[in-house]
């Protein structure tokens, strides 16, 4: 009985320490970049022993990978912040506005992931193997609802529609926001204009 209680306490302690390291890592990586951040800085911010980063995450790069996985999972698993729309143009506009707002909340961290992937092939390979590169199931569900209601042209491939939009959004974030530092409002305006035009290809007249 005592051993069981001790085991539960240790598990809770580890979970709490991991969570503090994740939050500290997100802040330190975002502020100093991957190369500028050190395990000592992260551990100090998290108020835990530095050795725990190696024990729990296999080092600084492992912590970065873990944070990335957690970040993507939280984005995909949370509910969309708007009600389903009656037509594709409004649905896609609401979706891209929501996606851009949420993406920009952790923009500095996203830049680190992109930059580190471009300069470290091993990290890129591991990221591609461990991070789920899937279409947003929430968007697919919303667009499929419109297709089921007869709001889209017959023969519309919902997954292809969402895939092309996803590719466009990734490109917009990288080239417009990361490289050119396009202001948020202008980026939003450009993206909304595109998706409303794009939606006409699939909408029943």
Coordinates of N, CA and C in Angstrom, one line a residue:
X1 N 0.8 -1.2 0.0 CA 0.0 0.0 0.0 C 0.9 1.3 0.0
X2 N 1.9 1.2 0.8 CA 2.8 2.4 0.9 C 3.6 2.6 -0.4
X3 N 4.0 1.4 -1.0 CA 4.7 1.5 -2.3 C 3.8 2.1 -3.4
X4 N 2.6 1.7 -3.4 CA 1.6 2.1 -4.4 C 1.4 3.6 -4.2
X5 N 1.3 4.1 -3.0 CA 1.1 5.6 -2.8 C 2.4 6.3 -3.2
X6 N 3.5 5.7 -2.9 CA 4.8 6.4 -3.3 C 4.9 6.5 -4.8
X7 N 4.5 5.4 -5.5 CA 4.6 5.4 -6.9 C 3.7 6.5 -7.5
X8 N 2.5 6.6 -7.0 CA 1.5 7.6 -7.5 C 2.1 9.0 -7.2
X9 N 2.7 9.3 -6.1 CA 3.3 10.6 -5.8 C 4.4 10.9 -6.8
X10 N 5.3 9.9 -7.0 CA 6.4 10.1 -8.0 C 5.9 10.4 -9.4
X11 N 4.8 9.7 -9.8 CA 4.2 10.0 -11.1 C 3.7 11.4 -11.2
X12 N 3.0 11.9 -10.1 CA 2.4 13.2 -10.0 C 3.6 14.2 -10.1
X13 N 4.6 13.9 -9.3 CA 5.8 14.9 -9.3 C 6.4 15.0 -10.7
X14 N 6.6 13.8 -11.4 CA 7.1 13.9 -12.7 C 6.3 14.6 -13.7
X15 N 5.0 14.4 -13.6 CA 4.0 15.1 -14.5 C 4.1 16.6 -14.3
X16 N 4.2 17.0 -13.0 CA 4.3 18.4 -12.7 C 5.6 19.0 -13.2
X17 N 6.7 18.3 -13.0 CA 8.0 18.7 -13.5 C 8.0 18.8 -15.0
X18 N 7.5 17.9 -15.7 CA 7.4 17.9 -17.2 C 6.6 19.1 -17.7
X19 N 5.5 19.3 -17.0 CA 4.7 20.5 -17.4 C 5.4 21.8 -17.2
X20 N 6.1 21.9 -16.1 CA 6.9 23.2 -15.9 C 8.0 23.3 -16.9
X21 N 8.6 22.2 -17.3 CA 9.7 22.3 -18.3 C 9.2 22.6 -19.7
X22 N 8.0 22.1 -20.0 CA 7.4 22.4 -21.3 C 7.0 23.9 -21.4
X23 N 6.4 24.5 -20.3 CA 6.1 25.9 -20.3 C 7.3 26.8 -20.3
X24 N 8.3 26.4 -19.5 CA 9.6 27.1 -19.5 C 10.3 27.0 -20.8
X25 N 10.3 25.8 -21.4 CA 11.0 25.6 -22.7 C 10.3 26.5 -23.8
X26 N 9.0 26.5 -23.8 CA 8.3 27.3 -24.8 C 8.7 28.8 -24.7
X27 N 8.8 29.3 -23.5 CA 9.1 30.7 -23.2 C 10.6 31.0 -23.6
X28 N 11.5 30.1 -23.2 CA 12.9 30.3 -23.4 C 13.3 30.2 -24.9
X29 N 12.7 29.1 -25.5 CA 13.0 28.9 -26.9 C 12.5 30.1 -27.8
X30 N 11.3 30.6 -27.4 CA 10.7 31.7 -28.1 C 11.5 33.0 -28.0
X31 N 12.1 33.1 -26.8 CA 12.8 34.4 -26.6 C 14.2 34.3 -27.1
X32 N 14.9 33.2 -27.0 CA 16.3 33.1 -27.3 C 16.7 32.3 -28.6
X33 N 15.7 31.6 -29.1 CA 15.9 30.7 -30.2 C 16.5 29.3 -29.7
X34 N 16.6 28.4 -30.6 CA 17.1 27.0 -30.2 C 18.6 27.1 -29.7
X35 N 19.4 27.7 -30.5 CA 20.8 27.8 -30.2 C 21.1 28.7 -29.0
X36 N 20.3 29.7 -28.8 CA 20.6 30.6 -27.7 C 20.1 30.1 -26.4
X37 N 19.1 29.2 -26.5 CA 18.5 28.7 -25.2 C 19.4 27.6 -24.7
X38 N 19.5 27.5 -23.4 CA 20.3 26.4 -22.8 C 19.5 25.6 -21.8
X39 N 19.9 24.4 -21.5 CA 19.1 23.6 -20.6 C 19.1 24.2 -19.2
X40 N 20.2 24.9 -18.9 CA 20.3 25.6 -17.6 C 19.3 26.7 -17.4
X41 N 19.1 27.5 -18.5 CA 18.1 28.5 -18.5 C 16.7 28.0 -18.4
X42 N 16.4 26.9 -19.1 CA 15.1 26.3 -19.0 C 14.8 25.7 -17.7
X43 N 15.8 25.0 -17.1 CA 15.6 24.4 -15.8 C 15.4 25.5 -14.7
X44 N 16.2 26.5 -14.8 CA 16.0 27.6 -13.8 C 14.7 28.3 -13.9
X45 N 14.2 28.5 -15.1 CA 12.8 29.0 -15.3 C 11.8 28.1 -14.8
X46 N 12.0 26.8 -15.0 CA 11.0 25.8 -14.5 C 11.1 25.5 -13.0
X47 N 12.3 25.9 -12.4 CA 12.6 25.6 -11.0 C 12.7 24.1 -10.8
X48 N 13.4 23.5 -11.6 CA 13.6 22.0 -11.5 C 15.1 21.7 -11.7
X49 N 15.6 20.5 -11.4 CA 17.0 20.2 -11.6 C 17.2 20.0 -13.1
X50 N 18.3 20.6 -13.6 CA 18.7 20.5 -15.0 C 18.7 19.1 -15.6
X51 N 19.1 18.2 -14.8 CA 19.3 16.8 -15.2 C 17.9 16.2 -15.7
X52 N 16.8 16.7 -15.2 CA 15.5 16.2 -15.6 C 15.2 16.4 -17.1
X53 N 15.8 17.4 -17.7 CA 15.6 17.6 -19.1 C 16.1 16.4 -19.9
X54 N 17.3 15.9 -19.5 CA 17.9 14.7 -20.1 C 17.1 13.5 -19.8
X55 N 16.7 13.4 -18.6 CA 16.0 12.2 -18.1 C 14.6 12.1 -18.8
X56 N 13.8 13.2 -18.8 CA 12.5 13.1 -19.3 C 12.4 13.3 -20.9
X57 N 13.3 14.1 -21.4 CA 13.1 14.4 -22.9 C 14.4 14.1 -23.7
X58 N 15.4 13.5 -23.1 CA 16.6 13.1 -23.8 C 17.3 14.4 -24.3
X59 N 17.3 15.5 -23.6 CA 18.0 16.7 -24.0 C 17.2 17.8 -24.5
X60 N 17.9 18.9 -24.9 CA 17.2 20.1 -25.3 C 16.4 19.9 -26.6
X61 N 17.0 19.1 -27.6 CA 16.3 18.9 -28.8 C 15.0 18.1 -28.6
X62 N 15.1 17.1 -27.7 CA 14.0 16.3 -27.4 C 12.9 17.1 -26.7
X63 N 13.2 18.0 -25.9 CA 12.2 18.9 -25.3 C 11.5 19.8 -26.4
X64 N 12.3 20.3 -27.3 CA 11.8 21.1 -28.4 C 10.8 20.2 -29.2
X65 N 11.1 19.0 -29.5 CA 10.3 18.1 -30.2 C 9.0 17.8 -29.5
X66 N 9.1 17.6 -28.2 CA 7.9 17.3 -27.3 C 7.0 18.5 -27.3
X67 N 7.5 19.7 -27.2 CA 6.7 20.9 -27.2 C 6.0 21.1 -28.5
X68 N 6.7 20.8 -29.6 CA 6.1 20.9 -30.9 C 4.9 19.9 -31.1
X69 N 5.1 18.7 -30.7 CA 4.0 17.7 -30.7 C 2.8 18.2 -29.9
X70 N 3.1 18.7 -28.7 CA 2.0 19.1 -27.8 C 1.3 20.3 -28.4
X71 N 2.1 21.2 -29.0 CA 1.5 22.4 -29.6 C 0.5 22.1 -30.7
X72 N 1.0 21.2 -31.6 CA 0.2 20.8 -32.8 C -1.1 20.0 -32.3
X73 N -0.9 19.1 -31.3 CA -2.0 18.3 -30.8 C -3.1 19.2 -30.2
X74 N -2.7 20.2 -29.5 CA -3.6 21.2 -28.8 C -4.4 22.0 -29.9
X75 N -3.7 22.4 -30.9 CA -4.3 23.1 -32.0 C -5.4 22.3 -32.7
X76 N -5.1 21.1 -33.0 CA -6.0 20.2 -33.7 C -7.2 19.7 -32.9
X77 N -6.9 19.5 -31.6 CA -7.9 18.9 -30.7 C -8.9 19.9 -30.1
X78 N -8.5 21.1 -30.1 CA -9.5 22.1 -29.5 C -10.6 22.3 -30.5
X79 N -11.8 22.7 -30.0 CA -12.9 23.0 -30.8 C -12.7 24.3 -31.5
X80 N -13.3 24.4 -32.8 CA -13.2 25.7 -33.5 C -14.0 26.7 -32.8
X81 N -13.5 28.0 -32.8 CA -14.1 29.0 -32.0 C -15.3 29.7 -32.7
X82 N -15.9 29.1 -33.7 CA -17.0 29.7 -34.4 C -18.0 28.6 -34.7
X83 N -19.3 29.0 -34.9 CA -20.3 28.0 -35.3 C -20.2 27.7 -36.8
X84 N -20.7 26.5 -37.2 CA -20.7 26.1 -38.6 C -21.4 27.1 -39.4
X85 N -20.9 27.4 -40.6 CA -21.5 28.4 -41.5 C -22.4 27.7 -42.6
X86 N -23.2 28.5 -43.2 CA -24.2 27.9 -44.2 C -23.6 27.8 -45.6
X87 N -22.4 28.3 -45.8 CA -21.9 28.2 -47.2 C -20.4 28.1 -47.0
X88 N -19.7 27.6 -48.1 CA -18.3 27.4 -48.1 C -17.5 28.6 -47.9
X89 N -17.8 29.7 -48.6 CA -17.1 31.0 -48.5 C -17.0 31.4 -47.0
X90 N -18.1 31.5 -46.3 CA -18.1 31.9 -44.9 C -17.4 30.9 -44.0
X91 N -17.5 29.6 -44.3 CA -16.8 28.6 -43.5 C -15.3 28.8 -43.6
X92 N -14.8 28.9 -44.8 CA -13.4 29.0 -45.0 C -12.9 30.3 -44.5
X93 N -13.6 31.4 -44.6 CA -13.2 32.7 -44.1 C -13.0 32.6 -42.5
X94 N -14.1 32.0 -41.9 CA -14.0 31.9 -40.4 C -12.9 31.0 -40.0
X95 N -12.6 29.9 -40.8 CA -11.5 29.0 -40.4 C -10.2 29.7 -40.5
X96 N -9.9 30.4 -41.6 CA -8.6 30.9 -41.8 C -8.3 32.1 -40.8
X97 N -9.4 32.8 -40.5 CA -9.2 33.9 -39.4 C -8.9 33.2 -38.1
X98 N -9.5 32.1 -37.8 CA -9.3 31.4 -36.5 C -7.9 30.8 -36.5
X99 N -7.5 30.3 -37.6 CA -6.2 29.6 -37.7 C -5.0 30.7 -37.7
X100 N -5.2 31.8 -38.3 CA -4.2 32.8 -38.3 C -4.0 33.4 -36.9
X101 N -5.1 33.7 -36.3 CA -5.1 34.2 -34.9 C -4.4 33.3 -34.0
X102 N -4.7 32.0 -34.0 CA -4.1 31.1 -33.1 C -2.6 30.8 -33.5
X103 N -2.3 30.8 -34.8 CA -0.9 30.6 -35.2 C 0.0 31.7 -34.8
X104 N -0.5 32.9 -34.8 CA 0.3 34.1 -34.4 C 0.5 34.2 -32.9
X105 N -0.3 33.5 -32.1 CA -0.1 33.5 -30.7 C 1.3 32.9 -30.3
X106 N 1.7 32.0 -31.1 CA 3.0 31.3 -30.8 C 3.9 31.4 -32.0
X107 N 3.9 32.6 -32.6 CA 4.6 32.8 -33.9 C 6.1 32.7 -33.7
X108 N 6.7 33.2 -32.6 CA 8.1 33.1 -32.4 C 8.6 31.7 -32.2
X109 N 7.7 30.8 -31.6 CA 8.1 29.4 -31.4 C 8.0 28.7 -32.8
X110 N 7.0 29.0 -33.6 CA 6.9 28.4 -34.9 C 8.1 28.8 -35.8
X111 N 8.6 30.0 -35.7 CA 9.8 30.4 -36.4 C 11.0 29.5 -36.1
X112 N 11.1 29.2 -34.8 CA 12.2 28.4 -34.3 C 12.1 27.0 -34.9
X113 N 10.9 26.4 -34.9 CA 10.7 25.1 -35.5 C 11.1 25.1 -37.0
X114 N 10.6 26.1 -37.7 CA 10.9 26.2 -39.1 C 12.4 26.3 -39.4
X115 N 13.0 27.3 -38.6 CA 14.4 27.5 -38.8 C 15.3 26.3 -38.5
X116 N 15.0 25.6 -37.4 CA 15.8 24.5 -37.0 C 15.6 23.3 -38.0
X117 N 14.4 23.2 -38.5 CA 14.2 22.1 -39.5 C 15.0 22.4 -40.8
X118 N 15.1 23.6 -41.1 CA 15.9 24.0 -42.4 C 17.4 23.8 -42.2
X119 N 17.9 23.9 -41.0 CA 19.3 23.9 -40.8 C 19.8 22.5 -40.2
X120 N 18.9 21.7 -39.7 CA 19.3 20.5 -39.1 C 18.5 19.3 -39.7
X121 N 19.1 18.6 -40.6 CA 18.4 17.5 -41.3 C 18.0 16.4 -40.4
X122 N 18.8 16.1 -39.4 CA 18.4 15.0 -38.4 C 17.1 15.4 -37.7
X123 N 17.0 16.7 -37.3 CA 15.8 17.1 -36.6 C 14.6 17.1 -37.5
X124 N 14.8 17.6 -38.7 CA 13.8 17.6 -39.7 C 13.3 16.1 -40.0
X125 N 14.2 15.2 -40.1 CA 13.8 13.8 -40.3 C 13.0 13.2 -39.2
X126 N 13.5 13.5 -38.0 CA 12.8 13.1 -36.8 C 11.4 13.7 -36.6
X127 N 11.4 15.0 -36.9 CA 10.1 15.7 -36.9 C 9.1 15.1 -37.8
X128 N 9.5 14.8 -39.0 CA 8.6 14.2 -40.0 C 8.1 12.8 -39.6
X129 N 9.0 12.1 -38.8 CA 8.6 10.8 -38.4 C 7.7 10.8 -37.2
X130 N 7.8 11.8 -36.3 CA 7.1 11.7 -35.1 C 5.9 12.7 -35.0
X131 N 6.0 13.8 -35.7 CA 4.9 14.8 -35.7 C 3.8 14.5 -36.7
X132 N 2.6 14.4 -36.3 CA 1.5 14.0 -37.2 C 1.3 15.1 -38.3
X133 N 1.6 14.8 -39.5 CA 1.4 15.7 -40.6 C 0.0 15.4 -41.2
X134 N -1.0 15.8 -40.6 CA -2.3 15.4 -41.1 C -3.2 16.7 -41.3
X135 N -4.2 16.5 -42.2 CA -5.1 17.6 -42.4 C -5.9 17.8 -41.2
X136 N -6.4 19.0 -41.0 CA -7.2 19.4 -39.8 C -8.5 18.7 -39.9
X137 N -8.7 17.7 -39.0 CA -10.0 17.0 -39.1 C -11.2 17.8 -38.8
X138 N -11.0 18.9 -38.1 CA -12.2 19.8 -37.8 C -12.6 20.5 -39.1
X139 N -11.7 20.9 -39.9 CA -12.1 21.5 -41.2 C -12.7 20.5 -42.1
X140 N -12.2 19.3 -42.2 CA -12.8 18.3 -43.1 C -14.2 18.0 -42.7
X141 N -14.4 18.0 -41.4 CA -15.8 17.7 -40.9 C -16.7 18.8 -41.3
X142 N -16.3 20.1 -41.1 CA -17.1 21.2 -41.5 C -17.5 21.2 -43.0
X143 N -16.5 21.0 -43.8 CA -16.7 21.1 -45.2 C -17.6 19.9 -45.7
X144 N -17.4 18.7 -45.0 CA -18.2 17.6 -45.4 C -19.6 17.8 -45.0
X145 N -19.9 18.5 -43.9 CA -21.3 18.9 -43.6 C -21.9 19.7 -44.7
X146 N -21.2 20.6 -45.3 CA -21.7 21.4 -46.4 C -22.0 20.5 -47.6
X147 N -21.1 19.6 -47.9 CA -21.2 18.7 -49.0 C -22.5 17.8 -48.8
X148 N -22.7 17.3 -47.6 CA -23.8 16.5 -47.3 C -25.2 17.2 -47.4
X149 N -25.1 18.5 -47.3 CA -26.3 19.4 -47.4 C -26.5 19.8 -48.9
X150 N -25.6 19.4 -49.8 CA -25.8 19.8 -51.2 C -25.3 21.2 -51.5
X151 N -24.5 21.7 -50.6 CA -24.0 23.1 -50.8 C -22.8 23.1 -51.7
X152 N -22.2 22.0 -52.0 CA -21.0 21.9 -52.9 C -21.3 21.2 -54.2
X153 N -20.6 21.5 -55.2 CA -20.8 20.9 -56.5 C -20.6 19.4 -56.4
X154 N -21.4 18.6 -57.2 CA -21.3 17.1 -57.1 C -19.9 16.7 -57.6
X155 N -19.4 15.7 -56.9 CA -18.0 15.3 -57.2 C -16.9 16.0 -56.5
X156 N -17.2 17.0 -55.7 CA -16.2 17.7 -55.0 C -15.5 16.7 -54.0
X157 N -14.2 16.7 -54.1 CA -13.4 15.9 -53.2 C -13.0 16.8 -52.0
X158 N -13.7 16.5 -50.9 CA -13.5 17.3 -49.7 C -12.1 17.3 -49.1
X159 N -11.4 16.1 -49.1 CA -10.1 16.1 -48.6 C -9.1 16.8 -49.5
X160 N -9.3 16.7 -50.8 CA -8.4 17.5 -51.7 C -8.6 19.0 -51.5
X161 N -9.8 19.4 -51.4 CA -10.1 20.8 -51.1 C -9.4 21.3 -49.9
X162 N -9.5 20.5 -48.8 CA -8.9 20.9 -47.5 C -7.4 20.8 -47.6
X163 N -6.9 19.9 -48.3 CA -5.4 19.7 -48.5 C -4.8 20.9 -49.2
X164 N -5.5 21.4 -50.3 CA -5.0 22.5 -51.0 C -5.0 23.8 -50.2
X165 N -6.1 23.9 -49.4 CA -6.2 25.1 -48.5 C -5.1 25.0 -47.4
X166 N -4.8 23.9 -46.9 CA -3.8 23.7 -45.9 C -2.4 24.1 -46.4
X167 N -2.1 23.6 -47.6 CA -0.9 23.9 -48.3 C -0.7 25.4 -48.5
X168 N -1.8 26.1 -48.9 CA -1.8 27.5 -49.1 C -1.5 28.2 -47.8
X169 N -2.2 27.8 -46.7 CA -2.0 28.5 -45.4 C -0.6 28.3 -44.9
X170 N 0.0 27.1 -45.1 CA 1.4 26.9 -44.6 C 2.3 27.9 -45.4
X171 N 2.1 28.0 -46.7 CA 2.9 28.9 -47.5 C 2.7 30.4 -47.2
X172 N 1.5 30.8 -46.9 CA 1.2 32.1 -46.5 C 2.0 32.5 -45.2
X173 N 1.9 31.6 -44.2 CA 2.5 31.8 -42.9 C 4.0 31.9 -43.1
X174 N 4.6 31.1 -43.9 CA 6.1 31.1 -44.1 C 6.6 32.3 -44.8
X175 N 6.0 32.5 -46.0 CA 6.5 33.5 -46.9 C 6.0 34.9 -46.5
X176 N 4.8 35.1 -46.2 CA 4.2 36.4 -45.9 C 4.5 36.8 -44.4
X177 N 4.3 35.9 -43.5 CA 4.4 36.3 -42.1 C 5.9 36.2 -41.6
X178 N 6.5 35.0 -41.9 CA 7.9 34.8 -41.3 C 8.9 35.5 -42.1
X179 N 8.9 35.4 -43.4 CA 10.0 36.0 -44.2 C 9.7 37.5 -44.5
X180 N 8.5 37.9 -44.8 CA 8.2 39.3 -45.2 C 7.6 40.1 -44.0
X181 N 7.3 39.4 -43.0 CA 6.7 40.1 -41.8 C 5.5 41.0 -42.1
X182 N 4.6 40.4 -43.0 CA 3.4 41.1 -43.4 C 2.6 41.4 -42.1
X183 N 2.1 42.6 -41.9 CA 1.2 42.9 -40.8 C 0.0 42.0 -40.7
X184 N -0.4 41.7 -39.5 CA -1.5 40.7 -39.3 C -2.8 41.1 -40.1
X185 N -3.2 42.3 -40.0 CA -4.4 42.7 -40.6 C -4.3 42.6 -42.2
X186 N -3.2 42.9 -42.7 CA -3.0 42.8 -44.2 C -3.0 41.3 -44.6
X187 N -2.3 40.5 -43.8 CA -2.3 39.1 -44.0 C -3.7 38.5 -44.0
X188 N -4.5 38.9 -43.0 CA -5.8 38.4 -42.9 C -6.6 38.8 -44.1
X189 N -6.5 40.0 -44.5 CA -7.2 40.5 -45.7 C -6.9 39.8 -46.9
X190 N -5.6 39.5 -47.2 CA -5.2 38.8 -48.4 C -5.7 37.3 -48.3
X191 N -5.6 36.7 -47.2 CA -6.1 35.3 -47.0 C -7.6 35.2 -47.2
X192 N -8.3 36.1 -46.6 CA -9.8 36.0 -46.8 C -10.2 36.2 -48.2
X193 N -9.5 37.2 -48.9 CA -9.8 37.4 -50.3 C -9.6 36.1 -51.1
X194 N -8.5 35.4 -50.8 CA -8.1 34.2 -51.6 C -9.2 33.1 -51.3
X195 N -9.5 32.9 -50.1 CA -10.4 31.7 -49.8 C -11.8 32.0 -50.3
X196 N -12.3 33.2 -50.3 CA -13.6 33.5 -50.8 C -13.6 33.3 -52.4
X197 N -12.5 33.6 -53.0 CA -12.4 33.3 -54.5 C -12.3 31.8 -54.7
X198 N -11.5 31.2 -53.9 CA -11.2 29.7 -54.0 C -12.5 29.0 -53.8
X199 N -13.4 29.4 -52.9 CA -14.6 28.7 -52.6 C -15.6 28.6 -53.8
X200 N -15.5 29.6 -54.7 CA -16.4 29.7 -55.9 C -16.2 28.5 -56.8
X201 N -15.0 27.8 -56.7 CA -14.8 26.7 -57.6 C -15.6 25.5 -57.2
X202 N -16.1 25.5 -55.9 CA -16.8 24.3 -55.4 C -18.2 24.5 -55.0
X203 N -18.6 25.8 -55.0 CA -20.0 26.1 -54.5 C -21.0 26.0 -55.6
X204 N -22.2 25.5 -55.3 CA -23.3 25.4 -56.2 C -23.8 26.8 -56.5
X205 N -24.0 27.1 -57.8 CA -24.4 28.4 -58.1 C -25.9 28.7 -57.7

